[in-house]
Short mmCIF file of C-alpha atoms and ligand atoms in Angstrom, two decimals:
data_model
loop_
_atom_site.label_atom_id
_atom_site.label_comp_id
_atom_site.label_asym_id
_atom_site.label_seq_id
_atom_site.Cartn_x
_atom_site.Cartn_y
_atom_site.Cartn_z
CA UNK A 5 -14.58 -15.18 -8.87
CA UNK A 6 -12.30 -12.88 -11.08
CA UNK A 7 -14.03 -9.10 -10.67
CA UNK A 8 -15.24 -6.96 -13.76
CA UNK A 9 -14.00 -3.96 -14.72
CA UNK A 10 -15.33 -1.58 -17.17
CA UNK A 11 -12.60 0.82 -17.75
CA UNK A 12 -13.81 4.28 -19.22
CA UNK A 13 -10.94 6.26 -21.42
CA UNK A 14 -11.71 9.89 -22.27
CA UNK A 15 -9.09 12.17 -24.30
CA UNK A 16 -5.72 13.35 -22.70
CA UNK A 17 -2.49 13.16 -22.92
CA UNK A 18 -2.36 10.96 -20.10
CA UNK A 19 -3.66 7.98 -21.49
CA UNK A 20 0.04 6.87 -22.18
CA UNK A 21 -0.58 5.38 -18.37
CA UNK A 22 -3.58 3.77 -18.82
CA UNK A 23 -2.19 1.40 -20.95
CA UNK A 24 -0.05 0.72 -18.35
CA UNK A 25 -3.36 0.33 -16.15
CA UNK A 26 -4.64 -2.31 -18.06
CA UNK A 27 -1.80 -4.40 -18.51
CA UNK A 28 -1.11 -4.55 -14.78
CA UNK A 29 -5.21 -4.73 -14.00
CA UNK A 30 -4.65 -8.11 -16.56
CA UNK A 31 -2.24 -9.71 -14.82
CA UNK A 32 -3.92 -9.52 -11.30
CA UNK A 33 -6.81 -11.60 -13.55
CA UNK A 34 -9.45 -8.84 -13.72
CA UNK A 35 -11.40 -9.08 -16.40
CA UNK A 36 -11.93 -6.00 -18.36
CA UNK A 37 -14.15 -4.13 -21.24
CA UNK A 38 -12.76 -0.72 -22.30
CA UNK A 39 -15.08 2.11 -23.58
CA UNK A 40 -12.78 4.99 -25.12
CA UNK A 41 -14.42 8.28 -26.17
CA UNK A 42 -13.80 10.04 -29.71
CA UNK A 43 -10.99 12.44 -28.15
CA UNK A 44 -9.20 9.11 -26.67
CA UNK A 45 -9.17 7.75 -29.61
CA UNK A 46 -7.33 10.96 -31.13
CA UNK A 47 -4.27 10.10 -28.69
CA UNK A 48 -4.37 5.92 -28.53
CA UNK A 49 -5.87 3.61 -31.26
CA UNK A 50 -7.98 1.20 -29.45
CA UNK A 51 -6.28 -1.35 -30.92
CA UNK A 52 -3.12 -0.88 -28.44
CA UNK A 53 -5.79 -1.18 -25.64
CA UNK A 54 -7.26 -4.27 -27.64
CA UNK A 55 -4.06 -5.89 -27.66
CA UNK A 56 -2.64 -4.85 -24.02
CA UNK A 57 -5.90 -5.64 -22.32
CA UNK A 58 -7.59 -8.72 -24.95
CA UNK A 59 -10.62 -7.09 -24.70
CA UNK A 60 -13.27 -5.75 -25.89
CA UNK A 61 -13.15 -1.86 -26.60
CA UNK A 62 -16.08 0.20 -27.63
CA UNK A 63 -15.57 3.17 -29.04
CA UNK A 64 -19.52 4.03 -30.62
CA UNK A 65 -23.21 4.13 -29.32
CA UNK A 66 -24.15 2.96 -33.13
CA UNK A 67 -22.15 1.01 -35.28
CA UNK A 68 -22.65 -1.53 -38.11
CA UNK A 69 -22.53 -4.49 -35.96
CA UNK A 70 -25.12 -5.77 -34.03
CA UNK A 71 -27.63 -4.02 -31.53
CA UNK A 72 -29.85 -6.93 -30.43
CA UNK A 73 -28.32 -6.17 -26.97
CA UNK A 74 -28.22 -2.57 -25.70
CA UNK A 75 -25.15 -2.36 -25.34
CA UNK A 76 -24.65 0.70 -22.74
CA UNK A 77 -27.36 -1.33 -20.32
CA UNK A 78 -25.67 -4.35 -20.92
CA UNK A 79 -21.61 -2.97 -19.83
CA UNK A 80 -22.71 -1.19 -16.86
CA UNK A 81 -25.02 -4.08 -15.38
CA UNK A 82 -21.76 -6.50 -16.25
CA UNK A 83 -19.32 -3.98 -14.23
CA UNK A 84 -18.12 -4.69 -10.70
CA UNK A 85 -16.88 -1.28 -10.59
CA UNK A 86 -16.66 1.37 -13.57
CA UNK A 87 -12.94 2.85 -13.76
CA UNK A 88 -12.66 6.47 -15.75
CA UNK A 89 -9.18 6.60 -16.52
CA UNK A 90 -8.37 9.35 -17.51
CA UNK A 91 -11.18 11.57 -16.31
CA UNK A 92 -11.42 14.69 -18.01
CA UNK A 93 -13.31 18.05 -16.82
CA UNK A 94 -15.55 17.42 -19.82
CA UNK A 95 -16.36 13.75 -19.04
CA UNK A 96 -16.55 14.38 -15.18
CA UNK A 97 -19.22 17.63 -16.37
CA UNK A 98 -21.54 15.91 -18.11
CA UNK A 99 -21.36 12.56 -16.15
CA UNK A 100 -22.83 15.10 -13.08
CA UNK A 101 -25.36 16.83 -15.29
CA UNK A 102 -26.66 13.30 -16.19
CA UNK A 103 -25.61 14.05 -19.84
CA UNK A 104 -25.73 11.14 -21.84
CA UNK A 105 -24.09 11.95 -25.62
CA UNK A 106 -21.70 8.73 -26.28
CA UNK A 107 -21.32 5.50 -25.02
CA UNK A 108 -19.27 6.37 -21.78
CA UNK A 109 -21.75 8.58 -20.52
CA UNK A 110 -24.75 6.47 -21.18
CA UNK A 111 -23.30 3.57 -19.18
CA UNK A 112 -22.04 6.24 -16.37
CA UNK A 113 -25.84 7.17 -16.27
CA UNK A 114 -27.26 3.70 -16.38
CA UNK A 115 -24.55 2.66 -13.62
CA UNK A 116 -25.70 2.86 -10.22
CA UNK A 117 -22.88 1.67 -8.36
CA UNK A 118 -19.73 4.23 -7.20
CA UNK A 119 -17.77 5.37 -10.37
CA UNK A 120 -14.42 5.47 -9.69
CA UNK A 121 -12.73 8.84 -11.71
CA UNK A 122 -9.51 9.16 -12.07
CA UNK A 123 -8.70 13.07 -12.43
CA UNK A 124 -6.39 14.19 -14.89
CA UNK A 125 -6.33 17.76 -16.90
CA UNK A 126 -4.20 21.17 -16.61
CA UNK A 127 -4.17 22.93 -13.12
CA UNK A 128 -6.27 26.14 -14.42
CA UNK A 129 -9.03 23.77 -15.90
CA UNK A 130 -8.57 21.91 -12.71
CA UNK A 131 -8.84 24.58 -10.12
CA UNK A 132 -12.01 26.11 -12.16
CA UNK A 133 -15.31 26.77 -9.77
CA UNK A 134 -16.95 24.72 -12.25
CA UNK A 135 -14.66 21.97 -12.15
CA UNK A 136 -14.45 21.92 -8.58
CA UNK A 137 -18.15 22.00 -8.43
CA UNK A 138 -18.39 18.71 -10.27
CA UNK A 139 -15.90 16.95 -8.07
CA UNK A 140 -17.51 18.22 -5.36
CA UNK A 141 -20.93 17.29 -6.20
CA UNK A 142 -19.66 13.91 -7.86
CA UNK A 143 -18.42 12.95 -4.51
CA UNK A 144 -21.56 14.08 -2.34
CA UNK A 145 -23.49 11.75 -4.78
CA UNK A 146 -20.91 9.21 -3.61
CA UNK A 147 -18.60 8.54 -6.22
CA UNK A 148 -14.80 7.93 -5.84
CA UNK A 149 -12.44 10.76 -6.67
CA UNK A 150 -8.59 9.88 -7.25
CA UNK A 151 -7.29 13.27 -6.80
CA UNK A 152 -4.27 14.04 -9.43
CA UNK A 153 -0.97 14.51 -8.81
CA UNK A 154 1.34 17.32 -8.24
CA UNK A 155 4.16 17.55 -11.07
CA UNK A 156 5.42 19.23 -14.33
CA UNK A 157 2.29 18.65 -17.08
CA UNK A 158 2.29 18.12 -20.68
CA UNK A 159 1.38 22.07 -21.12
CA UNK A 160 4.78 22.85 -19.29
CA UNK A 161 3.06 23.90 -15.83
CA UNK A 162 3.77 22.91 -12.54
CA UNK A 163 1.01 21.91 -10.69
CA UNK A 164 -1.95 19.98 -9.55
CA UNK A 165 -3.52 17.41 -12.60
CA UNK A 166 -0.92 14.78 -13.17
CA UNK A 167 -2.80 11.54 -13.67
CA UNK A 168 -1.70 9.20 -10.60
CA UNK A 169 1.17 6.62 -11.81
CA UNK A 170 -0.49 3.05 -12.73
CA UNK A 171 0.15 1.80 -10.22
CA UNK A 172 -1.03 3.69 -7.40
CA UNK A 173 -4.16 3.49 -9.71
CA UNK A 174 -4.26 -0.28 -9.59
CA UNK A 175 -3.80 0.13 -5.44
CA UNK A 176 -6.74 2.34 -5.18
CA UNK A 177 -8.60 -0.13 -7.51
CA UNK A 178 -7.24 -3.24 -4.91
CA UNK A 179 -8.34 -1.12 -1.86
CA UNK A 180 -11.66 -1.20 -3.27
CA UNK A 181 -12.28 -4.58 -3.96
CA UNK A 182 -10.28 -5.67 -0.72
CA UNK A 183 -12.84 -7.31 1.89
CA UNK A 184 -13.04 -4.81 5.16
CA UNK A 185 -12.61 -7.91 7.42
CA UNK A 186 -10.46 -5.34 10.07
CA UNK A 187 -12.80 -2.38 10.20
CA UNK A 188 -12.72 -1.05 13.69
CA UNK A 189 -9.41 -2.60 14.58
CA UNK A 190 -6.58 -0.74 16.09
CA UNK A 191 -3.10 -1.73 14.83
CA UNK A 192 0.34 -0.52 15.47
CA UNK A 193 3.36 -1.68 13.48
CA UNK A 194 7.15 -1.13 13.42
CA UNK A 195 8.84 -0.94 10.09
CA UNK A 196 12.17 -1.12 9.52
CA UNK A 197 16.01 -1.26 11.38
CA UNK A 198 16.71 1.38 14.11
CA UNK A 199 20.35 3.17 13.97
CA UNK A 200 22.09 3.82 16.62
CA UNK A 201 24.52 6.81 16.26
CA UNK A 202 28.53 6.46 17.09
CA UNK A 203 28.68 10.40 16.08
CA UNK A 204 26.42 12.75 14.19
CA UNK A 205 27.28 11.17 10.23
CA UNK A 206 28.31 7.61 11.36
CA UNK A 207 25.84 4.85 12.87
CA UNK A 208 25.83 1.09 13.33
CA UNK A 209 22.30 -0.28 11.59
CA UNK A 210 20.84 -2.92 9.86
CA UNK A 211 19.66 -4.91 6.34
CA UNK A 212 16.13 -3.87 7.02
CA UNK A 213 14.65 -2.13 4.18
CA UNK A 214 10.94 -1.91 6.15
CA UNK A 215 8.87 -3.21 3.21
CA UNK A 216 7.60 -6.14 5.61
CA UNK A 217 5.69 -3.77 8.41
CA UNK A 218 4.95 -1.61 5.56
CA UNK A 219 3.17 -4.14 3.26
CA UNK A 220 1.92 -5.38 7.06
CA UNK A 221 0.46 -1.25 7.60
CA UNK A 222 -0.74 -1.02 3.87
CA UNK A 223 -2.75 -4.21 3.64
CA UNK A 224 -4.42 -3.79 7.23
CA UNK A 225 -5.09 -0.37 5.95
CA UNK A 226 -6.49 -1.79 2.75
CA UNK A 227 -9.09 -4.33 5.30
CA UNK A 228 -10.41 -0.96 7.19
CA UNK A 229 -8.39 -0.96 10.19
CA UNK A 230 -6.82 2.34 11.95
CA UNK A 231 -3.06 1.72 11.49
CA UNK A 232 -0.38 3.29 13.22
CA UNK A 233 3.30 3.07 11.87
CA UNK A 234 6.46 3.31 13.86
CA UNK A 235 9.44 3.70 11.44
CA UNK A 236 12.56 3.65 11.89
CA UNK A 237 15.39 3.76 8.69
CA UNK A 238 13.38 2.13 5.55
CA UNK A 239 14.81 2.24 2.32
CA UNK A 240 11.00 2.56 0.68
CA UNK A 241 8.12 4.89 1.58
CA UNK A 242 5.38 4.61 3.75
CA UNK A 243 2.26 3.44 2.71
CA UNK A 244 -0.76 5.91 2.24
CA UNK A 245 -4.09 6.26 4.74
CA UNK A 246 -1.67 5.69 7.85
CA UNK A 247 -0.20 7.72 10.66
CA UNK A 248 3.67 7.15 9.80
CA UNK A 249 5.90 8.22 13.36
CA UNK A 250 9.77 8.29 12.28
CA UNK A 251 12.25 7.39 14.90
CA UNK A 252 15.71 6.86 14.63
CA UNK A 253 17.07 4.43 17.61
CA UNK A 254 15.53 1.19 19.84
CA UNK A 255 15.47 3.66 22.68
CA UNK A 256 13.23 5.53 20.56
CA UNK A 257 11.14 3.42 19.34
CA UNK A 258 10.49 2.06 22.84
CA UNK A 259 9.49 5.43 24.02
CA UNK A 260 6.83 5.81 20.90
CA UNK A 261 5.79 2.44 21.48
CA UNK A 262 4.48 2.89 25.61
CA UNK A 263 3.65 5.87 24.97
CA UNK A 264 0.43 4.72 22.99
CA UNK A 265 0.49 0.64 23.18
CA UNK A 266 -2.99 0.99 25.51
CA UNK A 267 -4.80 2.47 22.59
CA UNK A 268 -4.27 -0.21 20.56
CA UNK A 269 -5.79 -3.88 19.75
CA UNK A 270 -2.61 -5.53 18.29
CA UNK A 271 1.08 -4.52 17.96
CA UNK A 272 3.02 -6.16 14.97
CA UNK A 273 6.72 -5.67 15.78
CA UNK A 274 8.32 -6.28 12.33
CA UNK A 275 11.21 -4.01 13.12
CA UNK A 276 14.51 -5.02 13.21
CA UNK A 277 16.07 -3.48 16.36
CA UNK A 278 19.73 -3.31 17.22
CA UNK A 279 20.43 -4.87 20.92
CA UNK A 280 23.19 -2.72 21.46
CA UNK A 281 23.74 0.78 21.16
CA UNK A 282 27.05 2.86 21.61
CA UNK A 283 27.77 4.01 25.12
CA UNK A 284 30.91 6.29 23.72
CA UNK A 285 28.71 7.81 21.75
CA UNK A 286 30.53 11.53 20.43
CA UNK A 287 28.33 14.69 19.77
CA UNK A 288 30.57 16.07 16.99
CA UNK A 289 32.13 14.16 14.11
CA UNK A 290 35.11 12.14 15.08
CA UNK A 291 37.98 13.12 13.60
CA UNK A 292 41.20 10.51 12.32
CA UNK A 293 43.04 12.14 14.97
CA UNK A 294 40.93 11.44 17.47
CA UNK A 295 42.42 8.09 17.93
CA UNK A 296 39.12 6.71 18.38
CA UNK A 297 39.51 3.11 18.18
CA UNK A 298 37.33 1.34 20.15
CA UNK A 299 33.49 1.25 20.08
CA UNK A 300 31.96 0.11 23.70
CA UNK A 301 28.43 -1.33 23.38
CA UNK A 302 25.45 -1.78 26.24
CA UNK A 303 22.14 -3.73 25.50
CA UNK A 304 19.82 -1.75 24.16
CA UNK A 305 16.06 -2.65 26.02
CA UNK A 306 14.49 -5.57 24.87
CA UNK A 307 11.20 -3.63 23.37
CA UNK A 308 8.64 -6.37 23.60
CA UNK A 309 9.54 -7.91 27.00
CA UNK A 310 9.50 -4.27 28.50
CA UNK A 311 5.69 -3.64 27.32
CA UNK A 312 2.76 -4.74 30.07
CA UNK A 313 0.76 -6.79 27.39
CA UNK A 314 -3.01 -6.56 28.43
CA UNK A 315 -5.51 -9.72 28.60
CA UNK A 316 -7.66 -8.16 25.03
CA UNK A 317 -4.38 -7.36 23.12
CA UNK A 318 -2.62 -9.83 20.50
CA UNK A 319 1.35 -8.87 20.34
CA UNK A 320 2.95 -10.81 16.94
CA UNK A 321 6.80 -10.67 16.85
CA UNK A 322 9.57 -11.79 14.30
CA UNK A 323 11.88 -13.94 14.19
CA UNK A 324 15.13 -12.99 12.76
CA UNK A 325 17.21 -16.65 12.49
CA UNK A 326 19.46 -17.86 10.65
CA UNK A 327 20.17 -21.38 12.12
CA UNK A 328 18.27 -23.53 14.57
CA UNK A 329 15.10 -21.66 14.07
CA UNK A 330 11.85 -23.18 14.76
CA UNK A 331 13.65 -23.96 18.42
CA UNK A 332 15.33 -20.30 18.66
CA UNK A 333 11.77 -18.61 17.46
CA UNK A 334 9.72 -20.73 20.19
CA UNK A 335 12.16 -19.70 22.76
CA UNK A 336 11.56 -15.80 21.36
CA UNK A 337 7.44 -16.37 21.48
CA UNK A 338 7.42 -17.45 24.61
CA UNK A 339 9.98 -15.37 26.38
CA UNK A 340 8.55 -12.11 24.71
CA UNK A 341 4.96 -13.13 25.68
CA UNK A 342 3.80 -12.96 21.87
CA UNK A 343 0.87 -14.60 20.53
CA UNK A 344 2.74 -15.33 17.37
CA UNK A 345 6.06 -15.27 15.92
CA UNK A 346 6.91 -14.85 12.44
CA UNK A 347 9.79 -16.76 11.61
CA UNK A 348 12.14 -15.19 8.81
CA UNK A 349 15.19 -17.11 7.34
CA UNK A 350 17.47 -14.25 7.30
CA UNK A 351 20.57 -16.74 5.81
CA UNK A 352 19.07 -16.39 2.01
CA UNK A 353 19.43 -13.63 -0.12
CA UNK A 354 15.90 -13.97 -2.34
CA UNK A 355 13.84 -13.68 0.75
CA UNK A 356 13.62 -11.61 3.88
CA UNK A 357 15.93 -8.70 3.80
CA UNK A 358 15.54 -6.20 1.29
CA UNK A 359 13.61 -8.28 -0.45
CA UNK A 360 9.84 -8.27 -2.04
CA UNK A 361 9.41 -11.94 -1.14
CA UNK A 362 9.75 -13.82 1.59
CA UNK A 363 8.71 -17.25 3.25
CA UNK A 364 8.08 -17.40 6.71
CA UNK A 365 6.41 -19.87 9.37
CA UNK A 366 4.19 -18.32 11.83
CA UNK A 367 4.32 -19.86 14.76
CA UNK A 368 1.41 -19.68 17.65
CA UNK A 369 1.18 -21.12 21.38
CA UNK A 370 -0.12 -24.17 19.65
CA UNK A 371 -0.24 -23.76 16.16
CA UNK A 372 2.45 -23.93 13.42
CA UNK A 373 1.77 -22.42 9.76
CA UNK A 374 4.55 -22.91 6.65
CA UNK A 375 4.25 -20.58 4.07
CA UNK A 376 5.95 -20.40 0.75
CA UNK A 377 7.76 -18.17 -1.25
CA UNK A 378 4.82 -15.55 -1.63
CA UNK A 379 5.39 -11.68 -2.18
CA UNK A 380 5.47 -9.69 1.30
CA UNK A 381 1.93 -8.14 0.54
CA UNK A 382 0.73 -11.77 0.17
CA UNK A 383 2.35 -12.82 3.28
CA UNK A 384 0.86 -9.69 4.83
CA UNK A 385 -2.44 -10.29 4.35
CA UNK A 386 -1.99 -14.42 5.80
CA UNK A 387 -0.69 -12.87 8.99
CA UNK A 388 -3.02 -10.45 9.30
CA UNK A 389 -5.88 -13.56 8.93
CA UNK A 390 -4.62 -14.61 12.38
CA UNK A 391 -6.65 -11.62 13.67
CA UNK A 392 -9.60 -10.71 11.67
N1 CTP B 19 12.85 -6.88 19.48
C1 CTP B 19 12.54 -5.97 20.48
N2 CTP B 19 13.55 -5.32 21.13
C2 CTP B 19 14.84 -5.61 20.88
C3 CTP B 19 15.17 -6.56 19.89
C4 CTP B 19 14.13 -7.17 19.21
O1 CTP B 19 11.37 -5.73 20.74
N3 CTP B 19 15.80 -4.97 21.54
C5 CTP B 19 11.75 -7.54 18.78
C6 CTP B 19 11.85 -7.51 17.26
O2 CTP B 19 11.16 -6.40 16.73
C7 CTP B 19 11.17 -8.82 16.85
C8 CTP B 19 11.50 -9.75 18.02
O3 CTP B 19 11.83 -8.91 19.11
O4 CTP B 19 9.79 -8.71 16.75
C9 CTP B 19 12.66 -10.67 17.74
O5 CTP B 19 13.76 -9.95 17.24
P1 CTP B 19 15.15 -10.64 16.91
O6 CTP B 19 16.12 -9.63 16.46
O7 CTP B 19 14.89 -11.84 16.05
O8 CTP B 19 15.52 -11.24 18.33
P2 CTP B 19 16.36 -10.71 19.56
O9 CTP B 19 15.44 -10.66 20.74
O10 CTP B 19 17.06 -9.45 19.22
O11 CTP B 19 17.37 -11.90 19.80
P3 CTP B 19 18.69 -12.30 18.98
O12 CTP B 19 19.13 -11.07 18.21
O13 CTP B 19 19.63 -12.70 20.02
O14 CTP B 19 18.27 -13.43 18.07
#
């Protein structure tokens, strides 16, 4: 069943993002109700969030229409989690105090689940004892702080109070309402293509852009397990709430890898890594001059083979193929001594590499699972069901 959200919406000039909130909150099919104060209403007509969100928006405790319900009751025993977006000083003040002068604060008091504030205001009225206090105290009494961001404000000063971008808002909101199925697991994952050097600006790589073992790290994240990332080149950024170790070559990443595999319940190797690396490798740049025409290769290890897999431990591999691939992924599962592989078509260029979708079949000792086109975050979270 689709969640509830009642999204609160106090005055700044922040609230340009929130809009942005709600669309993207729409289209992941939550419903919402939106309660803006009088100050948000100075910056936003409710009508844009009326329109964005088609929903509800209160803006009064009394108005002409009817009060056979009571209205601030009724809102906060409907929400699945209250949202303050943006969350000013003044909002977050009286919300501690248990002051109750408009409609927003009368539904924070008469919620008694986690409020969810997302902080937003200048650095000096952020960094305020009293202001700190609040947060502080807000947080003891369990609530959810979204800390701001650090960036150039609408008062021209650098510094702490940038409302977080929508949607890292909308990932904090997902986190929440993401089932903790993974709590007390220990997972490592490689991310992305290794380089190996030729000289100190030149290096033979990869298509890998990392977003698979990243969406892989997030999502596991997201389900309460410890995550552990091993990254080599990525062309996006690592996830949040995750120890991210950066490495550049297979050698590399081997060495990371046995270093720490015993600590951990599962190892998800969706790195692309090169089997050869250059054995005339130079130290300084080569020059034209150098005559330098000839690049000799060895075999780099084979990473998974080399690792001593332990009876309690699930390893899941990928497949990189581009023809004959259920037969050339079985031959990979078993000769790697994986659990499962997860077969990538690498031949098409709207999935796998580089991509944000992809469609893969994960293939087990005994089992065999198809899965269509689906974003990698989807496909994330059905691999990561083989070991909840
Ligand atoms: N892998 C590894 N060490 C290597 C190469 C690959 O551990 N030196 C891992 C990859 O991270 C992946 C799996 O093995 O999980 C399969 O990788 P892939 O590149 O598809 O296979 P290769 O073993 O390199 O075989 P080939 O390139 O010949 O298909």
């Amino acid at each position: 069943m689709n969640k509830n959200i009642l999204l609160g919406v106090t005055g700044g000039v922040a609230i340009y993002k929130v809009v942005d909130v709600v669309s993207r909150l729409k289209k992941l099919g939550y419903n919402i109700k939106i309660i803006m104060t009088d100050s948000a209403c100075e910056f936003v007509s409710p009508m844009t969030f009326e329109t964005i969100g088609k929903c509800d928006v209160k803006t009064k405790m009394f108005h002409e229409g009817s009060h056979k319900i009571v209205e601030h009751i009724d809102l906060a025993s409907w929400a699945d989690l209250f949202l303050i977006a943006p969350a000013s000083a003044n909002t977050m003040a009286k919300i501690n105090h248990g002051i109750a002068d408009n409609l927003l604060t009368s539904c924070a008091l008469a919620y008694d689940k986690k409020i969810m504030f997302c902080v937003s205001m200048n650095t000096n009225m952020l960094n305020n004892p009293a202001t700190q206090k609040n947060i502080r105290e807000l947080e003891e009494k369990g609530h959810i702080m979204v800390s701001s961001n650090s960036g150039l404000l609408a008062c021209n000063v650098v510094g702490d109070g940038r409302l977080k971008e929508p949607w890292e808002i909308v990932e904090e909101v997902e986190k929440y309402f993401c089932k903790k199925d993974l709590t007390g697991k220990k997972i490592l994952v490689t991310a992305g293509g290794t380089v190996e050097r030729i000289d100190p600006v030149r290096y033979i790589g990869n298509d890998s852009s990392g977003k698979m073992g990243y969406s892989i790290a997030k999502k596991a994240y997201m389900r309460g397990a410890e995550v552990t990332v091993i990254s080599a080149k990525t062309s996006v950024e690592c996830p949040d709430g995750v120890e991210n170790i950066k490495v550049e070559s297979a050698d590399e990443m081997q060495k990371e890898i046995s270093n720490r595999i015993e600590k951990f319940d599962y190892l998800i190797m969706a790195a692309a890594v090169s089997d050869f690396k250059v054995a005339n490798k130079r130290d300084k740049k080569i020059k034209k001059s150098d005559n330098f025409n000839t690049l000799e290769l060895k075999e780099n290890p084979d990473i998974l083979k080399s690792l001593h897999k332990n009876e309690n431990q699930i390893f899941i591999g990928f497949a990189a193929e581009t023809n004959n691939l259920i037969e050339n992924a079985k031959k990979k599962l078993s000769e790697k001594n994986l659990d499962y592989i997860v077969l990538n078509d690498v031949s098409k260029s709207d999935i796998g590499f580089n991509s944000d979708y992809n469609k893969v079949t994960i293939i087990g000792k005994e089992d065999i699972f198809e899965i269509e086109k689906e974003s990698k975050l989807n496909i994330a979270d059905k691999i990561l069901d083989l070991i909840k």
